CSV table of C-alpha atoms and ligand atoms in Angstrom, one decimal:
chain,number,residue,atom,x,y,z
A,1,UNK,CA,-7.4,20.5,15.5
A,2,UNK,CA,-9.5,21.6,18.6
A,3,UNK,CA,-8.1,21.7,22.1
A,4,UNK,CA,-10.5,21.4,24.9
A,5,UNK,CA,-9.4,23.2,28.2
A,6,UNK,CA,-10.0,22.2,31.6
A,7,UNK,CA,-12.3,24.6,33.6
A,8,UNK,CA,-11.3,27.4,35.5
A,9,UNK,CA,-7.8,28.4,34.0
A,10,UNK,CA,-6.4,31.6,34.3
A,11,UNK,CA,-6.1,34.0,31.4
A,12,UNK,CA,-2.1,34.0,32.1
A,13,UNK,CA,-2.4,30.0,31.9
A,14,UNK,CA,-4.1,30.1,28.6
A,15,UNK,CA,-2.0,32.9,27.2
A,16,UNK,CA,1.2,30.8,27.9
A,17,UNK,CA,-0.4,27.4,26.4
A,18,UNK,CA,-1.1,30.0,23.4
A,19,UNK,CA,2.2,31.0,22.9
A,20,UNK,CA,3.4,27.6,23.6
A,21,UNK,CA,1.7,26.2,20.6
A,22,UNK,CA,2.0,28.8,18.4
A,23,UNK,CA,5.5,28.5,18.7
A,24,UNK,CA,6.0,24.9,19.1
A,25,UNK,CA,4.0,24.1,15.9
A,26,UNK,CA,4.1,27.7,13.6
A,27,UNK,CA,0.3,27.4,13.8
A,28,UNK,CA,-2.5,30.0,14.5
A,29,UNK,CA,-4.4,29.7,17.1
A,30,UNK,CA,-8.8,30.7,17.5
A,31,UNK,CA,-9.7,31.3,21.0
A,32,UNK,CA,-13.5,30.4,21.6
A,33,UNK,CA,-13.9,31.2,25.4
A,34,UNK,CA,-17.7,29.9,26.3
A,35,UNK,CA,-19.8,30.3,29.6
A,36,UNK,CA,-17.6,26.9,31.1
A,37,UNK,CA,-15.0,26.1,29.3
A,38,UNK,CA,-12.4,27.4,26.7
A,39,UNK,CA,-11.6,26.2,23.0
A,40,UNK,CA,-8.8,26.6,21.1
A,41,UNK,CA,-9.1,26.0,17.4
A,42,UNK,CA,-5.6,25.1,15.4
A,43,UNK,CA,-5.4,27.2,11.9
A,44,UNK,CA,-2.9,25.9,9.5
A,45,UNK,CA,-0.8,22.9,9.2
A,46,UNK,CA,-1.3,20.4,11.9
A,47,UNK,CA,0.6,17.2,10.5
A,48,UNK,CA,3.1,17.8,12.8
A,49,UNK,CA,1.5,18.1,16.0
A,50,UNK,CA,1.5,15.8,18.3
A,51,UNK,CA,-1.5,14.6,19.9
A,52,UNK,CA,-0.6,12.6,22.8
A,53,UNK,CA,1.7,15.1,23.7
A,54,UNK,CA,-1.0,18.1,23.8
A,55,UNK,CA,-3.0,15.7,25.2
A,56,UNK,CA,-0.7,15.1,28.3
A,57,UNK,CA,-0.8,18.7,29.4
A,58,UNK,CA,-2.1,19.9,32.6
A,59,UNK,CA,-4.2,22.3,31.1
A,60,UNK,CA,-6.0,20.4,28.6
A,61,UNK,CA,-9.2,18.2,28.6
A,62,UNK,CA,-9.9,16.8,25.2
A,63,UNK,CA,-7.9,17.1,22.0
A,64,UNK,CA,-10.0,16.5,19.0
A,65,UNK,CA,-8.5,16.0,15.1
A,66,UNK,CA,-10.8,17.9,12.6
A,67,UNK,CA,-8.1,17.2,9.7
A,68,UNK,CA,-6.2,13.9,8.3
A,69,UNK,CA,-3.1,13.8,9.9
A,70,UNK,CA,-1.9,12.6,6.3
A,71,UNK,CA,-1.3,15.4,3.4
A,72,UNK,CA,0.6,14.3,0.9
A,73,UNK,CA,-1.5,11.4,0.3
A,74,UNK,CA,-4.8,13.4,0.9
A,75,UNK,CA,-7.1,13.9,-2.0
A,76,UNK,CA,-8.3,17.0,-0.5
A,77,UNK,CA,-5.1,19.0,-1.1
A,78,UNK,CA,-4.5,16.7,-5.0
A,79,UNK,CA,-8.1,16.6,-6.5
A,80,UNK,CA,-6.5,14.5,-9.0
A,81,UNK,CA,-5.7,10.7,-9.4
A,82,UNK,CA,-2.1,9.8,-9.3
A,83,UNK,CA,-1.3,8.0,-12.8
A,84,UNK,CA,1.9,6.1,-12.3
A,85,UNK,CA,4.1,5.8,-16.0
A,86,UNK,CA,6.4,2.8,-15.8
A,87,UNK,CA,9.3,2.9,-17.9
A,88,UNK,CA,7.6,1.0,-21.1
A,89,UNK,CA,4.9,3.6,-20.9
A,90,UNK,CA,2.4,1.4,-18.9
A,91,UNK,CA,0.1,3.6,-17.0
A,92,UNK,CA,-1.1,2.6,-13.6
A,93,UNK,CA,-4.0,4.7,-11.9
A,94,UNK,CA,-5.4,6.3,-15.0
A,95,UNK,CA,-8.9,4.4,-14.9
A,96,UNK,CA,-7.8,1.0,-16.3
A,97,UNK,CA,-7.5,-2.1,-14.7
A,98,UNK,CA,-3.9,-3.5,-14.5
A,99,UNK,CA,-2.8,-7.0,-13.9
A,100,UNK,CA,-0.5,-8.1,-12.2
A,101,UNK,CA,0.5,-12.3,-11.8
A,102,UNK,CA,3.2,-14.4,-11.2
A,103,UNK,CA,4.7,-16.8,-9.0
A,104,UNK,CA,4.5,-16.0,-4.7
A,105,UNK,CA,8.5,-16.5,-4.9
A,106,UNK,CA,10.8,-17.2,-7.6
A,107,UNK,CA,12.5,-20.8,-7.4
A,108,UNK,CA,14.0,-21.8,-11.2
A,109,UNK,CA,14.6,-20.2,-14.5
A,110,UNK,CA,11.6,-22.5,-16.1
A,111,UNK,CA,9.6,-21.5,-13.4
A,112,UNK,CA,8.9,-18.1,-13.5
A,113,UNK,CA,9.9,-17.9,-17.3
A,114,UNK,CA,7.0,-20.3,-17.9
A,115,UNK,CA,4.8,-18.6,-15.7
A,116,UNK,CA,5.3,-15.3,-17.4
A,117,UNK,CA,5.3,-16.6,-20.6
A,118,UNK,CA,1.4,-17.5,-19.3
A,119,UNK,CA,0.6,-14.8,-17.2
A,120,UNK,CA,1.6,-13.0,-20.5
A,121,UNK,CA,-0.4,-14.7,-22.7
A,122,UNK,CA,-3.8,-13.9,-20.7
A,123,UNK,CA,-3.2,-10.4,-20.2
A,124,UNK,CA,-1.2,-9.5,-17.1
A,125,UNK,CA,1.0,-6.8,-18.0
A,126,UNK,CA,3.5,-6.9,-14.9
A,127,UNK,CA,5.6,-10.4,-13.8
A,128,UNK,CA,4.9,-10.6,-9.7
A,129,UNK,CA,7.8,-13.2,-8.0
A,130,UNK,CA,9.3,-12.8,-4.4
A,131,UNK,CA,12.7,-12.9,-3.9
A,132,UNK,CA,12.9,-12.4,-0.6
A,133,UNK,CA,10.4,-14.4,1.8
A,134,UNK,CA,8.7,-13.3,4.9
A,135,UNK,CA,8.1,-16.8,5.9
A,136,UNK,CA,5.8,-17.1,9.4
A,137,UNK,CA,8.8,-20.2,9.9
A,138,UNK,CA,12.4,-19.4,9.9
A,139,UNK,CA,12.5,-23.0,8.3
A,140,UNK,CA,11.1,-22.6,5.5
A,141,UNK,CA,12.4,-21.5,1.9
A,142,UNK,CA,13.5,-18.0,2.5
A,143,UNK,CA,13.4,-16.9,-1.4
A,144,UNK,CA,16.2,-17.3,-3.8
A,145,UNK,CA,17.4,-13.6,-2.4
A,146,UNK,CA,19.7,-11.8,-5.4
A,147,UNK,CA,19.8,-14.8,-7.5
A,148,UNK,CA,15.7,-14.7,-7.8
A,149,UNK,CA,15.9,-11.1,-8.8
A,150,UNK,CA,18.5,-12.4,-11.6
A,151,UNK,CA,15.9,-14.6,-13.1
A,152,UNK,CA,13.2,-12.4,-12.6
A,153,UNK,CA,15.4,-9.7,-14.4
A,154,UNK,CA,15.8,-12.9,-17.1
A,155,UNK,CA,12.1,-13.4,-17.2
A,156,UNK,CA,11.8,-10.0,-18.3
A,157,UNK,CA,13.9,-9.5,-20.8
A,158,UNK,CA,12.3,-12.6,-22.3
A,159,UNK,CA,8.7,-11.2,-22.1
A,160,UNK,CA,8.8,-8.0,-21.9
A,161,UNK,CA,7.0,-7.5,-18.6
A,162,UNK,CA,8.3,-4.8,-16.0
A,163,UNK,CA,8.6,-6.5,-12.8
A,164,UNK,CA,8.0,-6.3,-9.3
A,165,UNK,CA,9.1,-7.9,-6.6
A,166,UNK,CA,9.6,-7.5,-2.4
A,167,UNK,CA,12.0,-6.1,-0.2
A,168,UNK,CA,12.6,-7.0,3.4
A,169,UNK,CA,15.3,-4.4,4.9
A,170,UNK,CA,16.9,-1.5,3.6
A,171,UNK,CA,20.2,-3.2,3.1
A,172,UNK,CA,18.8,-5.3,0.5
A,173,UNK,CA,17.4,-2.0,-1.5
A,174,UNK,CA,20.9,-1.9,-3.6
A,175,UNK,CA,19.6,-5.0,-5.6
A,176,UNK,CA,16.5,-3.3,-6.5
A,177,UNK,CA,17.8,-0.6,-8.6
A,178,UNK,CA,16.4,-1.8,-11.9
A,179,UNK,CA,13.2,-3.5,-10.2
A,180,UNK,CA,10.2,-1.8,-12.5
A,181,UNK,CA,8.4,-1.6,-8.9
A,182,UNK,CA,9.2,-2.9,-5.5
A,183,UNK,CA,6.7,-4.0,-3.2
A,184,UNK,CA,6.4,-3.6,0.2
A,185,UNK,CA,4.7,-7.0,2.4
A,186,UNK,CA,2.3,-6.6,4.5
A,187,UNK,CA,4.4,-7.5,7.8
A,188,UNK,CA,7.0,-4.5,6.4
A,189,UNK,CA,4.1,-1.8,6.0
A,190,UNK,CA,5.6,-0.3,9.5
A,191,UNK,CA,8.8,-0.7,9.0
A,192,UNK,CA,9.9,2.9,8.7
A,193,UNK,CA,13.0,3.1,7.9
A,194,UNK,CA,12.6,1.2,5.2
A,195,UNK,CA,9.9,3.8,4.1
A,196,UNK,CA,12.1,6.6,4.4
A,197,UNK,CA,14.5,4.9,2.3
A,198,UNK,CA,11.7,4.2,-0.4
A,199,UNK,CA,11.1,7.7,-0.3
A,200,UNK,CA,14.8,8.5,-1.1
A,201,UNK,CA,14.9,6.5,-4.1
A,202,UNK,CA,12.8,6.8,-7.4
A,203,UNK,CA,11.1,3.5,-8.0
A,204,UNK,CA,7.5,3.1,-7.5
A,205,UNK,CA,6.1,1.7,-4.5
A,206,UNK,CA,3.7,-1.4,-3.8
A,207,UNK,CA,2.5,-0.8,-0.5
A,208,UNK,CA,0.6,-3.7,1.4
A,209,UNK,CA,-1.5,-2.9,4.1
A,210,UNK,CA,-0.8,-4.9,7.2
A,211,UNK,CA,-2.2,-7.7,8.6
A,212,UNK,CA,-3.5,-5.6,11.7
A,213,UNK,CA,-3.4,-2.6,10.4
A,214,UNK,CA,-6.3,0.4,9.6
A,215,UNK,CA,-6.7,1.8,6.7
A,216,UNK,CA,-5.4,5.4,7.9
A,217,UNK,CA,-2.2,3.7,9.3
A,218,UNK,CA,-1.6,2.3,6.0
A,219,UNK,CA,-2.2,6.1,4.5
A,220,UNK,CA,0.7,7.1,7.3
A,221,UNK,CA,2.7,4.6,5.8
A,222,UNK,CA,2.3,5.7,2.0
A,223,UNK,CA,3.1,9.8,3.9
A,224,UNK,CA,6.2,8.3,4.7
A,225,UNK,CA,7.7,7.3,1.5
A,226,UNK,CA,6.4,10.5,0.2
A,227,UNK,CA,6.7,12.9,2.4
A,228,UNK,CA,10.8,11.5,1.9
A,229,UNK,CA,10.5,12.6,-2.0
A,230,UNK,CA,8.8,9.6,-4.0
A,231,UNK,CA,5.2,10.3,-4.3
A,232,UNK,CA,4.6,7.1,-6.9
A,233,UNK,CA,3.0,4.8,-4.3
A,234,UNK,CA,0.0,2.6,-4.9
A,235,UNK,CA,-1.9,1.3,-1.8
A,236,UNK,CA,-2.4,-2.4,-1.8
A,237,UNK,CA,-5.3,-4.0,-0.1
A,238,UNK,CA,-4.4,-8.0,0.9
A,239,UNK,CA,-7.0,-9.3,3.2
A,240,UNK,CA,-6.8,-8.4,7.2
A,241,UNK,CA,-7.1,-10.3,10.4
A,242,UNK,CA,-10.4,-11.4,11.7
A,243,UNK,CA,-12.0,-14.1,13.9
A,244,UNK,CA,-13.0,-15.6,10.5
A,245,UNK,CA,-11.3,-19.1,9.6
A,246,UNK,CA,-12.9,-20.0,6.7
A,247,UNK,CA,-10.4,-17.6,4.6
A,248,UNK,CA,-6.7,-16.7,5.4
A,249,UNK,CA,-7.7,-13.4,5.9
A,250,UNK,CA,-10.4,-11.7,5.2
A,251,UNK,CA,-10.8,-8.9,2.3
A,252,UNK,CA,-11.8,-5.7,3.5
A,253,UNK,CA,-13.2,-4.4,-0.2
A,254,UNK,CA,-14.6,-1.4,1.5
A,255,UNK,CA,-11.0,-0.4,1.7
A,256,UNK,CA,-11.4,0.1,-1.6
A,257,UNK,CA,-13.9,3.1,-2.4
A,258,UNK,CA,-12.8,4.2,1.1
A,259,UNK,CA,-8.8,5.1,0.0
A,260,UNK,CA,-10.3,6.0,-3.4
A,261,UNK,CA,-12.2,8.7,-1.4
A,262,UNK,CA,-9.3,9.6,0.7
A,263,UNK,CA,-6.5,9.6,-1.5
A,264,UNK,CA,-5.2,10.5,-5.0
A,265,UNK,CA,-3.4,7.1,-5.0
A,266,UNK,CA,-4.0,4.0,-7.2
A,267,UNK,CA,-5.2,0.9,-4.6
A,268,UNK,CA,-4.8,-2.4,-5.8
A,269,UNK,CA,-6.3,-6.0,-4.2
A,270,UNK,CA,-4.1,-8.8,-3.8
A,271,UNK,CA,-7.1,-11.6,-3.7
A,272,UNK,CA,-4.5,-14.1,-3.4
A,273,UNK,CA,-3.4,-13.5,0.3
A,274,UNK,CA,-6.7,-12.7,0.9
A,275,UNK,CA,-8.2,-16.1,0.4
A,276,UNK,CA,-5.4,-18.4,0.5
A,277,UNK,CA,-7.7,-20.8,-1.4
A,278,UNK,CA,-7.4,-21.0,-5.6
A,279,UNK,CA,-11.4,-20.8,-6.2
A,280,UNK,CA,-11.8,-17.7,-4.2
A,281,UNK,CA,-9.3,-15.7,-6.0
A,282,UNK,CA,-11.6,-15.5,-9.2
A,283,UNK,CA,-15.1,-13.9,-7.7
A,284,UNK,CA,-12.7,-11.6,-5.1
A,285,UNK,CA,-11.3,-10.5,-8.1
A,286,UNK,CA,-14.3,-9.7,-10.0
A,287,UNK,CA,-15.7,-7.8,-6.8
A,288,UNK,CA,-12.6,-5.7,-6.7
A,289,UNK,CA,-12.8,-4.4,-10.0
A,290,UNK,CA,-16.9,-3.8,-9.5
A,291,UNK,CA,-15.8,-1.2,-6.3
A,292,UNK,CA,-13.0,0.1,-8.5
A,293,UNK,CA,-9.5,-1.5,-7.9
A,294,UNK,CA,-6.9,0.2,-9.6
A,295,UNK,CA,-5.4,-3.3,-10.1
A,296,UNK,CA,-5.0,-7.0,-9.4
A,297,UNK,CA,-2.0,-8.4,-8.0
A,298,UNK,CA,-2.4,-12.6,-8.2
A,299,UNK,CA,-0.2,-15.6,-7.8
A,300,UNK,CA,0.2,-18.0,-10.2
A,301,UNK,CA,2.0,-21.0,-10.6
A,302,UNK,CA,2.9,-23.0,-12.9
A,303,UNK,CA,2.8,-26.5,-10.8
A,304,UNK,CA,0.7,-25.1,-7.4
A,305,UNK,CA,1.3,-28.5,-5.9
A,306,UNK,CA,5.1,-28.4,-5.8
A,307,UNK,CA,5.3,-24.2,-5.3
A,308,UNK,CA,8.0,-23.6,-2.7
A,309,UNK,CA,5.8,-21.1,-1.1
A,310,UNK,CA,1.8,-20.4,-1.4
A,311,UNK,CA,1.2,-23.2,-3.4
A,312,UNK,CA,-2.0,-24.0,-2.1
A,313,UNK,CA,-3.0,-20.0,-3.0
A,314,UNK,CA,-1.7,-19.9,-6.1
A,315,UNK,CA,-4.0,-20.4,-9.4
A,316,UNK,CA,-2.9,-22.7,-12.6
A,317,UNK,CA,-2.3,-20.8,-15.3
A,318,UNK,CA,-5.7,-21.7,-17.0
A,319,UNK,CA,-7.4,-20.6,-13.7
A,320,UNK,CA,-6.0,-16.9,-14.3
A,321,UNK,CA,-6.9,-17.1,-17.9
A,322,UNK,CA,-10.4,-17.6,-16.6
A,323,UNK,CA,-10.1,-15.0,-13.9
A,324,UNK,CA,-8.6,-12.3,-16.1
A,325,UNK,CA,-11.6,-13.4,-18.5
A,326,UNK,CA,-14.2,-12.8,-15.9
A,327,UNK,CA,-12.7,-9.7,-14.6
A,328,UNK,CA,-12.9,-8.6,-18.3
A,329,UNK,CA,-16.9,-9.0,-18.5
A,330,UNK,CA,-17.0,-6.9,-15.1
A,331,UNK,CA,-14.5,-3.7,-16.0
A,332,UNK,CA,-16.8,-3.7,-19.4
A,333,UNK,CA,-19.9,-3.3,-17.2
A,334,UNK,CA,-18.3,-0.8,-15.1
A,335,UNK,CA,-16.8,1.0,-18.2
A,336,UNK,CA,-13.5,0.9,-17.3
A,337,UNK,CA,-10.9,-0.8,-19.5
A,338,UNK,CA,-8.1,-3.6,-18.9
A,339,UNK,CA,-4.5,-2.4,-19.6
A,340,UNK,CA,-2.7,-4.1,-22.5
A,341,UNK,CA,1.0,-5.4,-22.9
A,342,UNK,CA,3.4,-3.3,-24.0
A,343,UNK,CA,6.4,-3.7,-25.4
A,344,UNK,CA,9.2,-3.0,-22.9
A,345,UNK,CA,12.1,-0.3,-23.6
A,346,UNK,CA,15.5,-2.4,-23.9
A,347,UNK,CA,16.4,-3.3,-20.6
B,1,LIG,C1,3.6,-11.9,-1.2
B,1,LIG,O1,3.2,-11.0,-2.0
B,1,LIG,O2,4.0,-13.0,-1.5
B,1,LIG,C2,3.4,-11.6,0.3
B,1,LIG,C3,4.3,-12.1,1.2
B,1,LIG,O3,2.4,-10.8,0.6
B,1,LIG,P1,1.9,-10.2,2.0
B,1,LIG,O4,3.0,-9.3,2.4
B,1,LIG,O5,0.6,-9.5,1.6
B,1,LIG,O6,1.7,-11.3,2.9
B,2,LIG,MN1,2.7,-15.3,-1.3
């Protein structure tokens, strides 16, 4: 970090502002003193220090960042991508593609049985289905709440697929105990408390980026949880809000090589939010794998049309077979291969 001073200070002025930081933030501190003006380089750990408030100082003119304010998540300091093993042995972040599908929330056994029973079949290796709901209307379904993690629970015992699902508040992150991965929404990505308390417990962590959000707040967000202890965290890309209409949101897939730059983590695209139109999902999937998603995350349902939630988002099953084909023919030109099932530890 560089500090600017204003013009004309006295040597006991800057001396004191020395000291003050040094103490203040256990940082050293390079004193450039030019023909006008003075510099003070920061050496050391600046994660902690505050901008605004250095910034607000009567002495200071400009305060300039010359390192990410994230470390834990910074690829500079963990040269190495972060592989996530789920319990079955599933490896996310280790150069193949994983997919993710299942229903936006989970409404009836047959339901999300007979969409994993699908998903399954094509070649998603994790069951997605939302218990909770963050639903824009307080009138509309909510989610099934503990009872839609018991079927999902039921849906995986049946197929074998780990599971993820969403959680709203950290009162609600007792149910999640035996949740393969729990998944932070997009309207949540803030919400840090509830990031502190991901980062006391040991599950990995689906974290959406948020609606408004940029992609070094969402980076601040992933610090959280693991600056708190749980360092499994994957970054999920979901489409952000533009002045375009002709999509729900719009995907930023330069978010993509961008965190892959920045960070050790594995980034994943959710095309489904991101289009909020069934056709779309397919070439918006094929274009994440090309710029090197870690992983899909995809609804599908097994009757779209009467889907208590994002039904008008959410693919037919043969509509993912046909993505997950496509997105095949893309990872083979890119080299990269597509995770495969496998078969889950007795849970
Ligand atoms: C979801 O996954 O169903 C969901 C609500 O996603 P997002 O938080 O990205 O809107
Ligand atoms: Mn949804």
């Amino acid at each position: 970090m560089i500090i600017v001073l204003k013009n004309n200070q006295t040597e006991s002025k800057i001396n004191e502002f020395k000291e003050y930081l040094e103490k203040k933030y256990n940082v050293g501190i390079h004193v450039s003193v030019g023909r006008d003006s003075v510099v003070l380089g920061l050496i050391g750990d600046t994660s902690a220090v505050d901008e605004d408030s250095i910034r607000a100082q009567e002495i200071v003119q400009e305060v300039k960042r010359v390192q990410e304010p994230y470390k834990k998540a910074n690829r500079k300091f963990h040269p190495d991508d972060t592989v996530i093993t789920l319990e079955n042995g599933l490896k996310i972040g280790d150069g193949s593609v994983t997919l993710i599908a299942g229903p936006c929330s989970v409404e009836s056994e047959e339901q999300v049985t007979e969409v994993a029973e699908a998903v399954k079949k094509s070649g998603a290796v994790i069951l997605r289905g939302g218990a909770f709901k963050p639903r824009t209307s307080p009138y509309a379904f909510q989610g099934m709440g503990a009872d839609g993690l018991k079927l999902l629970r039921l849906a995986r015992k049946r197929t074998g697929l780990p599971i993820i699902s969403e959680v709203m508040s950290v009162s609600q992150l007792e149910l999640f105990e035996d949740v393969d991965i729990i998944q932070v929404g997009a309207r949540n990505m803030q919400n840090f408390d509830l990031l502190k308390a991901l980062g006391k417990q040991r599950r990995p962590v689906l974290l959406k980026r948020g609606l408004a959000n940029t992609i070094e707040e969402l980076l601040m967000s992933a610090e959280y949880i693991m600056s708190n202890g749980n360092e499994n965290v994957i970054l999920c890309e979901r489409g952000i809000r533009t002045f375009e209409t002709k999509t729900r949101n719009t995907l930023d897939i330069s978010a993509v090589p961008i965190l892959k730059k920045l960070s050790h983590l594995p980034v994943f695209i959710d095309p489904s939010h991101a289009a909020g139109i069934p056709w779309l999902v397919e070439p918006l999937s094929m274009a994440a794998v090309a710029a090197g998603a870690d992983g899909l995350i995809i609804e599908v349902h097994n009757n779209p049309a009467k889907a208590l939630c994002d039904g008008s988002q959410s693919l037919t099953p043969d509509m993912f077979d046909s993505v997950v084909n496509n997105v095949k023919k893309i990872a083979a030109a890119v080299d990269r291969k597509v995770s495969v099932f496998k078969a889950a530890v007795d849970i």
